[in-house]
CSV table of C-alpha atoms in Angstrom, one decimal:
chain,number,residue,atom,x,y,z
A,1,MET,CA,1.9,-20.4,10.4
A,2,SER,CA,5.0,-20.4,7.8
A,3,LYS,CA,6.9,-17.5,7.6
A,4,LEU,CA,7.0,-15.9,3.9
A,5,THR,CA,10.1,-13.8,3.0
A,6,ILE,CA,9.8,-11.8,0.2
A,7,THR,CA,12.9,-10.9,-2.0
A,8,HIS,CA,13.2,-8.8,-4.8
A,9,SER,CA,12.4,-11.4,-7.4
A,10,SER,CA,10.1,-13.0,-5.4
A,11,ARG,CA,6.3,-13.5,-6.7
A,12,ALA,CA,4.5,-12.7,-3.8
A,13,ILE,CA,1.0,-11.4,-2.2
A,14,VAL,CA,2.0,-7.7,-2.1
A,15,PRO,CA,0.1,-4.5,-2.0
A,16,LEU,CA,-1.2,-3.1,-5.2
A,17,TYR,CA,-4.0,-0.8,-3.9
A,18,ILE,CA,-4.9,0.8,-0.8
A,19,SER,CA,-7.7,2.5,-1.0
A,20,GLY,CA,-10.1,0.0,0.6
A,21,ARG,CA,-10.9,-1.9,-2.5
A,22,PRO,CA,-9.1,-4.4,-5.0
A,23,LEU,CA,-7.7,-3.2,-8.5
A,24,PRO,CA,-10.3,-3.8,-11.0
A,25,ILE,CA,-7.8,-6.5,-12.9
A,26,ALA,CA,-7.0,-10.1,-12.3
A,27,PRO,CA,-9.9,-10.4,-9.8
A,28,ASP,CA,-9.1,-14.2,-9.1
A,29,ARG,CA,-5.8,-13.4,-8.0
A,30,ILE,CA,-7.1,-11.0,-5.2
A,31,PHE,CA,-6.1,-11.2,-2.0
A,32,PRO,CA,-7.5,-9.2,1.6
A,33,ILE,CA,-5.2,-8.1,3.7
A,34,ILE,CA,-6.1,-8.4,7.5
A,35,ASN,CA,-4.6,-5.8,9.9
A,36,ALA,CA,-3.1,-8.4,13.1
A,37,ALA,CA,-3.6,-5.6,15.4
A,38,GLN,CA,-7.1,-4.2,14.3
A,39,ASP,CA,-8.3,-8.1,13.3
A,40,LYS,CA,-10.2,-6.3,9.9
A,41,ILE,CA,-9.3,-6.2,6.5
A,42,THR,CA,-7.4,-2.5,6.1
A,43,HIS,CA,-6.9,-3.3,2.3
A,44,TYR,CA,-6.6,-5.8,-0.7
A,45,ALA,CA,-3.5,-7.2,-2.8
A,46,GLN,CA,-2.9,-9.5,-5.4
A,47,ALA,CA,-0.5,-11.8,-6.4
A,48,ALA,CA,2.9,-9.8,-8.2
A,49,SER,CA,6.0,-9.1,-8.2
A,50,VAL,CA,7.5,-7.0,-5.9
A,51,PRO,CA,9.0,-4.5,-8.4
A,52,GLU,CA,5.2,-4.7,-9.9
A,53,ALA,CA,4.0,-3.6,-6.3
A,54,LEU,CA,6.8,-1.0,-6.0
A,55,SER,CA,6.1,0.9,-9.1
A,56,ALA,CA,2.5,1.0,-8.2
A,57,SER,CA,2.8,2.2,-5.1
A,58,ALA,CA,5.2,4.9,-6.7
A,59,SER,CA,2.5,5.8,-9.4
A,60,LEU,CA,0.0,6.1,-6.8
A,61,LEU,CA,2.3,9.2,-4.8
A,62,GLU,CA,3.0,10.2,-8.3
A,63,GLU,CA,-0.5,11.1,-8.9
A,64,SER,CA,-1.3,12.1,-5.3
A,65,THR,CA,1.5,14.8,-5.0
A,66,THR,CA,0.8,16.2,-8.6
A,67,SER,CA,-3.4,16.3,-7.3
A,68,ILE,CA,-2.0,17.7,-4.1
A,69,ALA,CA,0.2,21.0,-5.8
A,70,ALA,CA,-2.8,21.5,-8.2
A,71,THR,CA,-5.4,21.7,-5.3
A,72,HIS,CA,-2.7,24.0,-3.2
A,73,SER,CA,-2.0,25.9,-5.9
A,74,LEU,CA,-5.8,27.1,-6.3
A,75,GLU,CA,-6.5,27.5,-2.8
A,76,THR,CA,-3.6,29.3,-1.6
A,77,SER,CA,-4.3,31.9,-4.1
A,78,ALA,CA,-8.2,31.9,-2.7
A,79,HIS,CA,-7.1,32.0,0.8
A,80,PRO,CA,-3.6,31.7,2.3
A,81,SER,CA,-4.5,30.0,5.3
A,82,PHE,CA,-4.7,26.6,2.8
A,83,ALA,CA,-1.2,26.8,2.5
A,84,ASN,CA,-0.9,25.8,5.8
A,85,PHE,CA,-2.9,22.7,5.9
A,86,LEU,CA,-2.0,21.2,2.7
A,87,PRO,CA,1.3,19.8,3.6
A,88,GLY,CA,0.0,18.2,6.4
A,89,ALA,CA,-2.6,16.4,3.6
A,90,ALA,CA,0.3,15.9,1.6
A,91,ALA,CA,2.2,13.7,4.6
A,92,ALA,CA,-0.6,11.8,5.3
A,93,ILE,CA,-0.3,10.3,2.0
A,94,LEU,CA,3.5,9.7,1.7
A,95,ARG,CA,2.6,7.9,4.9
A,96,GLU,CA,-0.1,5.6,3.8
A,97,VAL,CA,2.0,4.9,0.6
A,98,ALA,CA,5.2,4.2,2.8
A,99,GLY,CA,2.9,1.6,4.8
A,100,SER,CA,1.8,0.1,1.8
A,101,LEU,CA,5.1,-0.4,0.4
A,102,SER,CA,6.5,-1.6,3.9
A,103,THR,CA,3.7,-4.0,4.4
A,104,ALA,CA,4.7,-5.9,0.9
A,105,LEU,CA,8.2,-6.8,2.6
A,106,THR,CA,7.3,-9.7,5.1
A,107,GLY,CA,4.7,-11.7,6.0
A,108,SER,CA,2.9,-14.9,7.0
A,109,ILE,CA,1.1,-17.8,5.3
A,110,PRO,CA,-0.9,-20.4,6.7
A,111,PRO,CA,0.9,-23.4,5.7
A,112,GLY,CA,-0.5,-25.9,2.9
A,113,THR,CA,-2.7,-22.9,1.8
A,114,GLY,CA,-0.4,-22.7,-1.9
A,115,ASN,CA,-2.3,-19.3,-3.8
A,116,ASP,CA,-6.1,-20.0,-2.7
A,117,PRO,CA,-7.2,-16.5,-3.0
A,118,SER,CA,-9.9,-17.1,-0.1
A,119,ILE,CA,-7.4,-17.2,2.6
A,120,HIS,CA,-6.6,-14.3,4.7
A,121,VAL,CA,-3.1,-13.0,4.5
A,122,LEU,CA,-1.5,-11.9,7.8
A,123,ILE,CA,1.1,-9.1,6.7
A,124,GLU,CA,3.3,-7.1,9.5
A,125,LYS,CA,3.9,-3.8,9.5
A,126,LYS,CA,7.2,-2.9,9.0
A,127,ASN,CA,9.1,0.4,9.6
A,128,PRO,CA,8.4,2.5,6.4
A,129,SER,CA,11.1,5.0,6.9
A,130,ALA,CA,13.3,1.8,6.4
A,131,LEU,CA,12.4,1.8,2.9
A,132,PHE,CA,13.9,5.6,2.0
A,133,PHE,CA,17.5,5.1,2.5
């Protein structure tokens, strides 16, 4: 397999949606992403630039944290024990978004496949904390 290095300006296969379904746009450019350790599709990706992927992930993070804050406000006023639970939920979402961002940075593709949307692309998981210096 050839090594694919994605730079900031690259057109490459990067995750734009991380909940297990492809985006509803550009279905001809959707690629299944296989987690090599689990040997199964873990999410879908779309050919796009790295900045587009980062922007999409940042939007998801903003929506998620806004939703958690609203839920936290409602539930803690109803019962204080929810105050201890929801920060853990927020942390889980942050880890998921960080994982999707780190997945976008490097990966491997079979040589000679070009942009064939039927290929399975193996993406290496990287350390999410490296993205937040």
